[in-house]
Coordinates of C-alpha atoms in Angstrom, one line a residue:
Chain A
M1 CA -18.6 4.3 12.8
L2 CA -19.9 3.1 9.3
L3 CA -23.5 3.3 10.5
C4 CA -23.0 7.0 11.4
T5 CA -21.9 7.8 7.8
V6 CA -25.4 6.9 6.6
P7 CA -27.5 9.5 8.5
L8 CA -24.7 12.1 8.1
S9 CA -24.5 11.7 4.4
L10 CA -28.3 11.6 3.9
G11 CA -28.6 14.7 6.1
F12 CA -25.9 16.5 4.1
G13 CA -27.6 15.6 0.9
L14 CA -31.0 16.8 2.1
M15 CA -29.7 20.1 3.5
N16 CA -27.6 21.2 0.5
G17 CA -28.5 22.3 -3.0
S18 CA -29.7 25.5 -4.7
L19 CA -31.9 26.2 -1.7
P20 CA -29.9 25.5 1.4
L21 CA -31.9 24.1 4.4
T22 CA -31.1 23.9 8.0
P23 CA -31.5 20.6 9.9
I24 CA -34.7 21.9 11.6
E25 CA -36.2 22.9 8.2
V26 CA -35.3 19.4 6.8
W27 CA -37.0 17.8 9.8
Y28 CA -40.2 19.8 9.5
A29 CA -40.2 19.3 5.7
L30 CA -39.8 15.6 6.2
L31 CA -42.8 15.6 8.6
G32 CA -44.7 17.3 5.8
N33 CA -46.8 19.5 8.1
N34 CA -46.3 22.7 6.1
E35 CA -46.9 23.2 2.4
D36 CA -44.0 25.6 1.9
T37 CA -41.2 25.7 -0.7
A38 CA -38.8 23.7 1.6
T39 CA -41.3 20.8 1.8
E40 CA -41.9 20.8 -1.9
V41 CA -38.1 20.9 -2.7
L42 CA -37.4 18.1 -0.2
W43 CA -40.1 15.7 -1.3
Q44 CA -40.2 16.4 -5.0
L45 CA -36.5 16.9 -5.8
R46 CA -34.0 16.3 -3.0
L47 CA -35.2 13.1 -1.3
P48 CA -35.7 11.1 -4.5
R49 CA -32.3 12.3 -5.7
V50 CA -30.5 11.5 -2.4
L51 CA -32.2 8.1 -2.2
A52 CA -31.2 7.4 -5.8
A53 CA -27.6 8.3 -5.1
F54 CA -27.6 6.1 -2.0
V55 CA -29.1 3.0 -3.7
C56 CA -26.9 3.5 -6.8
G57 CA -23.7 3.7 -4.6
G58 CA -24.8 0.7 -2.6
L59 CA -25.4 -1.3 -5.8
L60 CA -22.0 -0.4 -7.3
A61 CA -20.1 -1.1 -4.1
L62 CA -21.9 -4.4 -3.5
S63 CA -21.3 -5.4 -7.2
G64 CA -17.6 -4.6 -6.7
A65 CA -17.3 -6.7 -3.6
L66 CA -19.0 -9.7 -5.3
L67 CA -16.8 -9.4 -8.4
Q68 CA -13.6 -9.2 -6.4
A69 CA -14.6 -12.4 -4.7
L70 CA -15.6 -14.0 -8.0
L71 CA -12.5 -13.0 -9.9
R72 CA -10.2 -13.2 -6.9
N73 CA -8.7 -10.0 -8.3
P74 CA -8.4 -6.8 -6.3
L75 CA -8.7 -4.8 -9.5
A76 CA -12.1 -6.1 -10.3
D77 CA -14.9 -3.5 -10.5
P78 CA -18.5 -3.6 -11.8
Y79 CA -17.3 -2.4 -15.2
I80 CA -14.5 -4.9 -15.8
L81 CA -16.7 -7.5 -17.5
G82 CA -17.9 -5.2 -20.3
I83 CA -21.4 -4.7 -18.9
S84 CA -21.0 -0.9 -18.7
G85 CA -19.4 -0.9 -22.1
G86 CA -22.4 -2.6 -23.7
A87 CA -24.8 -0.3 -21.8
A88 CA -22.9 2.8 -22.9
V89 CA -22.9 1.8 -26.6
G90 CA -26.6 1.1 -26.3
A91 CA -27.3 4.5 -24.6
L92 CA -25.0 6.6 -26.8
A93 CA -26.4 5.0 -30.0
A94 CA -29.9 5.9 -28.9
M95 CA -28.9 9.4 -28.1
L96 CA -27.2 9.8 -31.5
L97 CA -30.5 8.8 -33.1
G98 CA -32.3 11.4 -31.0
A99 CA -34.2 9.0 -28.9
G100 CA -36.0 10.1 -25.7
L101 CA -35.1 9.1 -22.1
A102 CA -37.2 5.9 -22.0
T103 CA -35.8 4.6 -25.3
T104 CA -32.2 5.5 -24.2
Q105 CA -32.8 3.5 -21.0
L106 CA -34.1 0.6 -22.9
S107 CA -31.3 0.7 -25.4
S108 CA -28.6 0.8 -22.7
F109 CA -30.4 -2.1 -20.9
T110 CA -30.3 -4.1 -24.2
G111 CA -26.6 -3.3 -24.7
A112 CA -25.8 -4.4 -21.1
L113 CA -27.8 -7.6 -21.6
L114 CA -26.1 -8.5 -24.8
A115 CA -22.7 -7.9 -23.1
I116 CA -23.7 -10.2 -20.2
V117 CA -24.8 -13.0 -22.5
A118 CA -21.7 -12.6 -24.7
V119 CA -19.3 -12.7 -21.7
F120 CA -21.0 -15.5 -20.0
G121 CA -21.5 -17.5 -23.2
L122 CA -17.8 -17.2 -24.2
G123 CA -16.3 -17.2 -20.7
F124 CA -18.2 -20.2 -19.3
R125 CA -18.5 -22.2 -22.6
H126 CA -19.5 -25.9 -22.6
G127 CA -20.0 -25.8 -18.8
E128 CA -16.2 -25.4 -18.3
R129 CA -15.9 -22.5 -16.0
N130 CA -12.6 -20.7 -16.5
I131 CA -12.5 -17.5 -14.6
Y132 CA -9.5 -16.1 -16.5
R133 CA -11.3 -16.6 -19.8
L134 CA -14.3 -14.9 -18.4
L135 CA -12.1 -12.0 -17.2
L136 CA -10.3 -11.8 -20.6
T137 CA -13.5 -11.9 -22.5
G138 CA -14.9 -9.0 -20.4
V139 CA -11.7 -6.9 -20.9
V140 CA -11.7 -7.6 -24.7
L141 CA -15.4 -6.7 -25.0
S142 CA -14.8 -3.5 -22.9
A143 CA -12.0 -2.5 -25.3
G144 CA -14.3 -3.1 -28.3
C145 CA -17.1 -1.0 -26.7
G146 CA -14.5 1.7 -25.9
A147 CA -13.8 2.0 -29.6
L148 CA -17.5 2.2 -30.5
I149 CA -18.1 4.8 -27.8
S150 CA -15.3 7.0 -29.3
L151 CA -16.9 6.5 -32.8
L152 CA -20.3 7.5 -31.4
L153 CA -18.8 10.6 -29.7
I154 CA -17.1 11.7 -32.9
L155 CA -20.4 11.2 -34.9
A156 CA -22.5 13.1 -32.4
Q157 CA -23.1 16.8 -32.7
G158 CA -23.2 19.8 -30.3
E159 CA -25.6 19.3 -27.4
Q160 CA -25.7 15.5 -28.0
V161 CA -22.0 15.2 -27.0
K162 CA -22.7 16.9 -23.7
G163 CA -25.6 14.5 -22.9
M164 CA -23.3 11.6 -23.8
L165 CA -20.5 12.8 -21.6
F166 CA -22.9 13.2 -18.7
W167 CA -24.1 9.6 -19.2
L168 CA -20.5 8.3 -19.4
M169 CA -19.4 10.2 -16.3
G170 CA -22.6 9.4 -14.4
D171 CA -25.6 11.6 -13.8
L172 CA -28.4 11.0 -11.3
S173 CA -30.6 13.8 -12.6
Y174 CA -33.0 11.5 -14.5
S175 CA -33.0 8.4 -12.3
Q176 CA -35.9 6.1 -12.8
G177 CA -37.0 2.8 -11.3
L178 CA -36.0 3.6 -7.7
P179 CA -38.3 1.0 -6.0
F180 CA -37.0 -1.7 -8.3
A181 CA -33.4 -0.6 -7.5
W182 CA -34.0 -0.8 -3.8
F183 CA -35.6 -4.2 -4.2
V184 CA -32.5 -5.5 -6.1
L185 CA -30.1 -4.0 -3.5
L186 CA -31.9 -5.4 -0.5
A187 CA -32.5 -8.9 -2.1
V188 CA -29.0 -9.3 -3.4
G189 CA -27.4 -7.8 -0.3
L190 CA -29.3 -10.0 2.1
C191 CA -28.6 -13.2 0.0
A192 CA -24.9 -12.3 -0.3
T193 CA -24.6 -11.7 3.5
M194 CA -26.3 -15.0 4.2
L195 CA -23.9 -16.7 1.8
S196 CA -20.8 -14.8 3.0
G197 CA -19.1 -17.8 4.4
G198 CA -18.9 -19.3 0.9
L199 CA -17.4 -16.0 -0.4
D200 CA -14.7 -16.2 2.2
V201 CA -13.9 -19.8 1.1
L202 CA -14.0 -18.9 -2.6
A203 CA -11.5 -16.1 -2.1
G204 CA -9.1 -18.7 -0.8
G205 CA -8.8 -20.5 -4.1
L206 CA -11.1 -22.6 -6.3
D207 CA -9.7 -26.0 -5.3
K208 CA -9.7 -24.9 -1.7
A209 CA -13.4 -23.9 -2.0
A210 CA -14.2 -27.2 -3.6
V211 CA -12.6 -29.3 -0.9
L212 CA -14.5 -27.2 1.7
G213 CA -17.8 -28.1 0.1
V214 CA -18.5 -25.2 -2.2
A215 CA -20.1 -26.1 -5.5
V216 CA -17.7 -23.8 -7.3
G217 CA -19.3 -23.7 -10.8
R218 CA -22.7 -22.9 -9.4
W219 CA -21.3 -20.2 -7.1
Q220 CA -19.4 -18.6 -9.9
A221 CA -22.4 -18.4 -12.2
G222 CA -24.6 -17.1 -9.4
L223 CA -22.1 -14.4 -8.4
Y224 CA -21.6 -13.3 -12.0
F225 CA -25.4 -12.9 -12.5
A226 CA -25.9 -11.2 -9.2
A227 CA -23.1 -8.7 -10.0
A228 CA -24.5 -8.2 -13.5
V229 CA -28.0 -7.5 -12.1
L230 CA -26.6 -5.0 -9.6
T231 CA -24.5 -3.3 -12.3
V232 CA -27.3 -3.0 -14.8
T233 CA -29.6 -1.6 -12.2
A234 CA -27.0 1.0 -11.2
L235 CA -26.4 1.9 -14.8
Q236 CA -30.1 2.4 -15.4
L237 CA -30.2 4.8 -12.4
G238 CA -27.2 6.9 -12.9
G239 CA -25.2 6.0 -16.0
S240 CA -21.6 4.9 -15.8
I241 CA -20.4 6.1 -12.4
G242 CA -16.9 5.1 -11.9
F243 CA -14.6 4.3 -8.9
V244 CA -17.3 3.4 -6.3
G245 CA -17.3 -0.3 -7.0
L246 CA -13.5 -0.5 -7.0
M247 CA -12.7 1.8 -4.2
I248 CA -15.3 1.1 -1.5
P249 CA -14.6 -2.6 -0.8
H250 CA -10.9 -1.8 -0.7
A251 CA -11.4 1.1 1.7
I252 CA -13.4 -1.3 4.0
R253 CA -10.6 -3.9 3.8
L254 CA -8.0 -1.3 4.6
L255 CA -10.1 -0.3 7.7
G256 CA -9.6 -3.9 8.9
V257 CA -12.8 -5.6 7.8
S258 CA -12.2 -8.6 5.7
A259 CA -14.8 -11.3 6.5
H260 CA -17.5 -11.0 3.8
R261 CA -20.3 -11.1 6.4
W262 CA -19.1 -7.6 7.5
L263 CA -17.6 -6.6 4.2
I264 CA -20.8 -6.9 2.2
P265 CA -23.1 -4.8 4.4
S266 CA -20.3 -2.3 5.2
S267 CA -19.5 -1.8 1.5
T268 CA -23.1 -1.4 0.7
L269 CA -23.7 1.3 3.3
L270 CA -20.4 3.1 2.7
G271 CA -20.9 3.0 -1.1
G272 CA -24.4 4.5 -0.7
S273 CA -23.1 7.2 1.7
F274 CA -20.1 8.0 -0.5
L275 CA -22.2 8.5 -3.6
V276 CA -24.7 10.7 -1.7
L277 CA -21.8 12.9 -0.7
A278 CA -20.3 13.0 -4.2
D279 CA -23.7 13.8 -5.8
T280 CA -24.4 16.5 -3.3
L281 CA -21.1 18.2 -4.1
A282 CA -21.8 17.7 -7.8
R283 CA -25.1 19.7 -7.3
M284 CA -23.5 22.3 -5.0
V285 CA -20.1 23.3 -6.4
W286 CA -21.3 25.2 -9.5
S287 CA -24.9 25.6 -8.4
P288 CA -27.3 25.9 -10.2
L289 CA -25.2 24.1 -12.8
Q290 CA -24.9 20.4 -12.0
L291 CA -21.7 18.5 -12.8
P292 CA -21.4 14.8 -13.5
V293 CA -21.1 12.9 -10.3
G294 CA -18.3 10.7 -11.6
I295 CA -15.9 13.6 -11.4
F296 CA -16.5 13.9 -7.6
T297 CA -16.4 10.1 -6.9
A298 CA -12.8 10.2 -8.3
L299 CA -11.8 13.5 -6.8
L300 CA -13.0 12.4 -3.3
G301 CA -12.0 8.8 -3.6
V302 CA -8.5 9.0 -4.8
P303 CA -7.0 11.0 -1.9
V304 CA -9.0 8.9 0.7
L305 CA -7.8 5.6 -0.8
L306 CA -4.2 6.8 -1.1
W307 CA -4.3 8.0 2.5
L308 CA -5.7 4.6 3.7
L309 CA -3.0 2.8 1.7
S310 CA -0.2 4.9 3.2
R311 CA -1.7 4.5 6.7
R312 CA -1.8 0.7 6.2
S313 CA 1.7 0.4 4.9
Chain B
M1 CA -14.5 -53.6 7.2
Q2 CA -16.2 -51.1 4.8
A3 CA -13.6 -49.0 3.0
F4 CA -13.8 -45.2 3.3
L5 CA -12.3 -44.6 -0.1
E6 CA -12.1 -47.1 -2.9
A7 CA -10.5 -46.9 -6.3
R8 CA -11.7 -49.4 -8.9
K9 CA -9.9 -50.0 -12.2
L10 CA -8.7 -46.4 -11.8
T11 CA -6.7 -44.9 -14.7
V12 CA -5.4 -41.4 -14.1
A13 CA -3.6 -39.2 -16.6
I14 CA -2.9 -35.6 -17.0
G15 CA -1.8 -33.8 -20.1
G16 CA -1.2 -37.1 -21.9
K17 CA 1.0 -38.4 -19.1
L18 CA -0.2 -41.6 -17.5
I19 CA -0.1 -41.7 -13.7
C20 CA -1.6 -45.0 -12.9
R21 CA -3.5 -47.7 -14.9
E22 CA -6.4 -49.8 -13.7
L23 CA -5.5 -49.4 -10.0
D24 CA -7.6 -51.2 -7.4
M25 CA -7.1 -50.1 -3.8
M26 CA -9.1 -49.4 -0.6
I27 CA -8.4 -47.0 2.2
R28 CA -10.0 -48.3 5.4
P29 CA -10.7 -46.6 8.8
G30 CA -7.5 -46.4 10.9
E31 CA -5.1 -46.9 8.0
C32 CA -2.4 -44.5 7.1
W33 CA -1.1 -44.6 3.6
G34 CA 2.1 -43.0 2.4
V35 CA 2.4 -42.0 -1.3
L36 CA 5.9 -41.9 -2.7
G37 CA 7.3 -41.1 -6.1
Q38 CA 9.6 -38.9 -8.1
N39 CA 8.9 -35.2 -8.6
G40 CA 6.4 -34.8 -11.4
V41 CA 5.2 -38.4 -11.3
G42 CA 1.7 -37.3 -10.6
K43 CA 1.3 -37.7 -6.8
T44 CA -0.7 -34.5 -6.5
T45 CA -2.9 -35.4 -9.4
F46 CA -3.6 -38.8 -8.0
L47 CA -4.6 -37.3 -4.6
R48 CA -6.8 -34.7 -6.4
T49 CA -8.5 -37.6 -8.2
L50 CA -9.3 -39.3 -4.9
A51 CA -10.6 -35.9 -3.6
G52 CA -12.9 -35.5 -6.7
L53 CA -11.0 -32.5 -8.1
H54 CA -9.6 -34.3 -11.1
T55 CA -11.6 -36.6 -13.4
P56 CA -10.1 -40.0 -14.0
Q57 CA -9.5 -41.3 -17.5
A58 CA -11.2 -44.5 -16.6
G59 CA -12.5 -46.4 -13.6
M60 CA -14.0 -44.8 -10.5
V61 CA -13.4 -43.6 -7.0
S62 CA -16.1 -44.1 -4.3
W63 CA -16.7 -42.9 -0.8
N64 CA -18.4 -45.4 1.5
G65 CA -19.4 -47.5 -1.5
V66 CA -21.0 -44.6 -3.5
A67 CA -19.2 -43.0 -6.5
L68 CA -17.7 -39.5 -5.6
A69 CA -19.7 -37.9 -8.4
A70 CA -23.0 -39.0 -6.7
H71 CA -22.1 -37.1 -3.5
A72 CA -22.7 -33.4 -3.1
R73 CA -19.5 -31.4 -2.6
R74 CA -20.6 -30.4 0.9
S75 CA -21.3 -34.0 1.9
L76 CA -17.8 -35.0 0.7
A77 CA -16.2 -32.1 2.5
Q78 CA -17.9 -33.2 5.8
N79 CA -16.1 -36.5 5.5
I80 CA -12.9 -35.9 3.5
G81 CA -10.3 -33.3 4.6
V82 CA -7.9 -32.3 1.9
L83 CA -4.6 -30.4 2.4
L84 CA -3.6 -28.9 -0.9
Q85 CA 0.0 -28.4 -1.8
N86 CA -0.8 -25.0 -3.4
E87 CA -4.0 -23.2 -2.4
G88 CA -3.7 -20.6 -5.1
G89 CA -5.8 -17.9 -3.3
E90 CA -5.5 -15.1 -0.8
F91 CA -7.1 -14.6 2.6
W92 CA -7.4 -11.2 4.1
G93 CA -8.6 -12.2 7.6
S94 CA -6.8 -13.4 10.8
V95 CA -5.3 -16.9 11.3
Q96 CA -8.3 -17.7 13.6
E97 CA -10.8 -16.8 10.8
Y98 CA -8.8 -18.8 8.3
V99 CA -8.9 -21.9 10.5
L100 CA -12.6 -21.4 11.1
L101 CA -13.2 -21.8 7.3
G102 CA -12.5 -25.5 8.0
R103 CA -16.0 -25.6 9.7
F104 CA -17.7 -24.3 6.5
P105 CA -19.0 -27.8 5.4
H106 CA -20.6 -28.3 8.8
R107 CA -22.3 -24.8 9.0
T108 CA -25.9 -24.6 9.8
A109 CA -26.2 -20.9 10.8
L110 CA -27.6 -18.5 8.2
F111 CA -25.3 -15.7 9.3
G112 CA -21.8 -16.5 10.6
C113 CA -20.9 -19.6 12.6
N114 CA -22.3 -21.6 15.4
V115 CA -20.8 -21.4 18.8
Q116 CA -19.8 -25.0 18.6
D117 CA -17.9 -24.4 15.3
E118 CA -16.0 -21.5 16.9
A119 CA -15.2 -23.6 20.0
L120 CA -13.3 -26.1 17.8
V121 CA -10.9 -23.5 16.5
P122 CA -8.7 -23.0 19.6
Q123 CA -8.2 -26.7 19.8
A124 CA -7.0 -27.0 16.2
L125 CA -4.8 -23.9 16.7
A126 CA -3.3 -25.5 19.8
Q127 CA -2.6 -28.8 18.0
M128 CA -0.4 -26.9 15.5
E129 CA 1.1 -24.5 18.2
L130 CA -0.6 -21.5 16.6
E131 CA -2.4 -20.1 19.6
G132 CA -0.1 -17.1 19.8
L133 CA -0.8 -16.2 16.2
A134 CA -4.6 -16.5 16.4
H135 CA -5.3 -12.8 15.9
Q136 CA -2.5 -12.1 13.5
P137 CA -3.4 -11.4 9.8
Y138 CA -3.0 -14.6 7.9
N139 CA -1.2 -12.9 5.0
T140 CA 1.7 -11.9 7.4
L141 CA 2.5 -15.5 8.2
S142 CA 5.7 -17.3 7.0
G143 CA 5.6 -20.3 4.7
G144 CA 5.9 -22.7 7.6
E145 CA 3.3 -20.9 9.7
R146 CA 0.9 -20.9 6.7
Q147 CA 1.4 -24.6 6.3
R148 CA 0.6 -25.2 10.0
A149 CA -2.5 -23.0 9.6
A150 CA -3.6 -25.0 6.6
I151 CA -3.2 -28.2 8.6
A152 CA -5.1 -26.7 11.6
Q153 CA -7.9 -25.7 9.2
A154 CA -8.1 -29.4 8.0
L155 CA -8.1 -30.5 11.6
A156 CA -11.0 -28.2 12.4
Q157 CA -12.9 -29.8 9.6
Q158 CA -13.1 -33.0 11.7
A159 CA -13.2 -35.3 8.7
Q160 CA -13.1 -39.1 8.8
C161 CA -10.5 -39.3 6.0
Y162 CA -7.6 -37.0 5.2
L163 CA -5.8 -36.6 1.9
L164 CA -2.6 -34.6 2.7
D165 CA -0.3 -33.4 -0.1
E166 CA 3.2 -32.8 1.3
P167 CA 2.1 -31.7 4.8
L168 CA 5.7 -31.4 5.9
Q169 CA 6.7 -28.8 3.3
H170 CA 8.2 -25.6 4.8
L171 CA 8.1 -27.1 8.3
D172 CA 11.1 -27.2 10.6
L173 CA 12.2 -30.4 12.3
R174 CA 10.3 -29.9 15.5
H175 CA 7.0 -29.1 13.7
Q176 CA 7.6 -32.0 11.3
A177 CA 7.7 -34.4 14.3
Q178 CA 4.7 -32.7 16.0
T179 CA 2.6 -32.8 12.8
M180 CA 3.3 -36.5 12.2
Q181 CA 2.4 -37.1 15.8
V182 CA -1.0 -35.4 15.3
F183 CA -1.5 -37.6 12.2
S184 CA -0.7 -40.7 14.2
Q185 CA -3.3 -39.6 16.8
L186 CA -5.9 -39.2 14.1
K187 CA -5.1 -42.7 12.9
E188 CA -5.6 -44.1 16.4
Q189 CA -8.9 -42.3 16.6
G190 CA -10.1 -44.3 13.5
C191 CA -9.5 -41.7 10.8
A192 CA -8.0 -42.8 7.5
L193 CA -5.1 -40.9 6.0
M194 CA -3.2 -40.7 2.8
V195 CA -0.1 -38.6 3.0
V196 CA 2.3 -37.6 0.2
L197 CA 5.8 -37.6 1.6
H198 CA 9.4 -37.5 0.4
D199 CA 11.0 -38.6 3.6
T200 CA 11.0 -42.4 3.8
L201 CA 11.8 -42.3 7.5
W202 CA 8.4 -40.7 8.3
V203 CA 6.7 -43.2 6.0
Q204 CA 8.3 -46.0 8.0
R205 CA 7.4 -44.5 11.3
C206 CA 3.8 -43.5 10.6
C207 CA 2.4 -45.3 7.6
D208 CA 1.1 -48.9 7.6
H209 CA 0.5 -48.9 3.8
V210 CA 2.3 -47.3 0.9
L211 CA 1.5 -46.5 -2.7
L212 CA 4.5 -46.2 -5.0
L213 CA 3.9 -44.3 -8.2
F214 CA 6.5 -45.1 -10.8
A215 CA 7.5 -42.8 -13.7
D216 CA 6.3 -45.3 -16.4
G217 CA 2.8 -45.2 -15.0
H218 CA 2.7 -48.4 -13.0
A219 CA 1.9 -48.4 -9.3
L220 CA 2.6 -50.7 -6.4
H221 CA 0.7 -50.7 -3.2
G222 CA 0.6 -52.8 -0.1
A223 CA 2.0 -53.1 3.4
A224 CA 4.7 -50.5 4.2
H225 CA 7.1 -53.1 5.7
E226 CA 6.9 -55.2 2.5
L227 CA 7.3 -52.5 -0.1
L228 CA 9.8 -50.1 1.6
T229 CA 12.9 -52.0 0.4
R230 CA 16.0 -50.7 -1.2
A231 CA 15.3 -52.4 -4.5
H232 CA 11.8 -50.9 -4.8
L233 CA 13.0 -47.4 -3.8
E234 CA 15.9 -47.5 -6.2
A235 CA 13.5 -48.4 -9.0
L236 CA 11.1 -45.7 -7.8
Y237 CA 13.6 -42.8 -7.6
Q238 CA 15.9 -44.2 -10.3
C239 CA 19.1 -43.7 -8.3
P240 CA 21.3 -45.8 -6.2
L241 CA 20.5 -45.8 -2.4
R242 CA 22.4 -46.7 0.7
E243 CA 20.6 -48.4 3.5
L244 CA 21.7 -47.3 7.0
F245 CA 20.6 -48.4 10.4
V246 CA 20.6 -45.8 13.1
E247 CA 19.3 -46.6 16.6
G248 CA 17.1 -49.4 15.2
E249 CA 15.7 -47.3 12.4
R250 CA 16.4 -47.8 8.7
W251 CA 17.5 -44.7 6.7
F252 CA 17.8 -44.6 2.9
V253 CA 20.4 -42.2 1.7
A254 CA 20.7 -41.2 -2.0
G255 CA 23.5 -41.0 -4.4
V256 CA 26.6 -42.3 -2.5

């Protein structure tokens, strides 16, 4: 069933937008035999956008699944460890100074990197790996970044504020580095699926994992960096898109999939499909005006998750 | 005979509290050790030290003559099965999947498990009478059922040595007897066991050696029939005991 969501969401994303296309038109445009408007729109605009949304959703959902295993906390999401806060401060500061897209991207990457180093340095100090200190450090850093973001928003003027809000709510209009993002998603997804048995064991408790042969400290550090790389890559693609990393792994679990060897690929595929759907709606609803995709991830995700929760109970 | 686990000049402490000082002991194949002591005396910490989960203040623990720290965690897990008193985690899968985690140290497959690993699970479930719950979600089990599942997981691990922290907690009388019978079978097969227990009757029935951990940090160890005396146990639990003989078995009753 999950496999069906991938072609359906991709098809939906390719067909809809300012210029609606039928499935037949999409098919011929994909084959690229004609040099008409449909082919140009599909290859130049829609396909890159849909692929960016899919990979970004996959990155966020996979990051959420890994962080929930690392922190053994169902409320963990890709932004809990302050990475997005650091990236947002970097991006918004660059925007405030009137920087271009490339500088903004670099600045957000630097902010995320500083946050990663700070959280890891303080959370895993002296080789003593305390997961609660890591979590608390991330939450405290996020709060600090939240204050700085508010300050930057207050200092910004007119059109700058709009750009900043789009970044904060997620926007896939200016996605760059798509091949690298696909490489990260495939490499981390494959490794995580291969090591999924260890994730199952780790979820059962740290002492339990140690007595079952998991080198806990190394696994924790590896999971943290894998999740950080996934999150930073997603942030570079689409800004701070919320809800996907938290909701998708939970939705998969509520559908009865719990073993990580299924949870990891299922979350990745469903996360990708879900963000394609949300992004397509963000492009369609007030077309030609495009809304931040983060609005639709929450609007679509909240009722679905609540329905799954009530069905489960 | 080469000892499986050996403690040399082992001093264990936690939070400033001394648990044992310069203890020398060996656990050999086919031996079953009972660990007795008051609540809070440090039985769990001592067992965690033998499992390599707690660093001793001084001295060392070795497995097959090599210090625990020199072994990879996976290699230790292939040989030493540990039943924790409190796992401190959650598991979202079925009972069968939970027990299968016991095969993790032996896994060779890149994705999922070997057929041989999966074939060991029904046997472990049957030993703990959990066949009927195999497909039930683990987090719906009662305390006693979870305890049996944890023991089944340790059995699936097929270790040579088992460190078991209060394996009878939450178990009803029938499952207590059945569990101790399983441990006796392991012992007959040549496994070494160290079991933290509070019931001296089970220690007398199943253990050939005992380790008594006293509140002041000194420890006694040796043959069970020599150390399980009223005087030792009164000193251990710091309360008067009565010694009763029922159908040829000796019972210690506290407080009256």
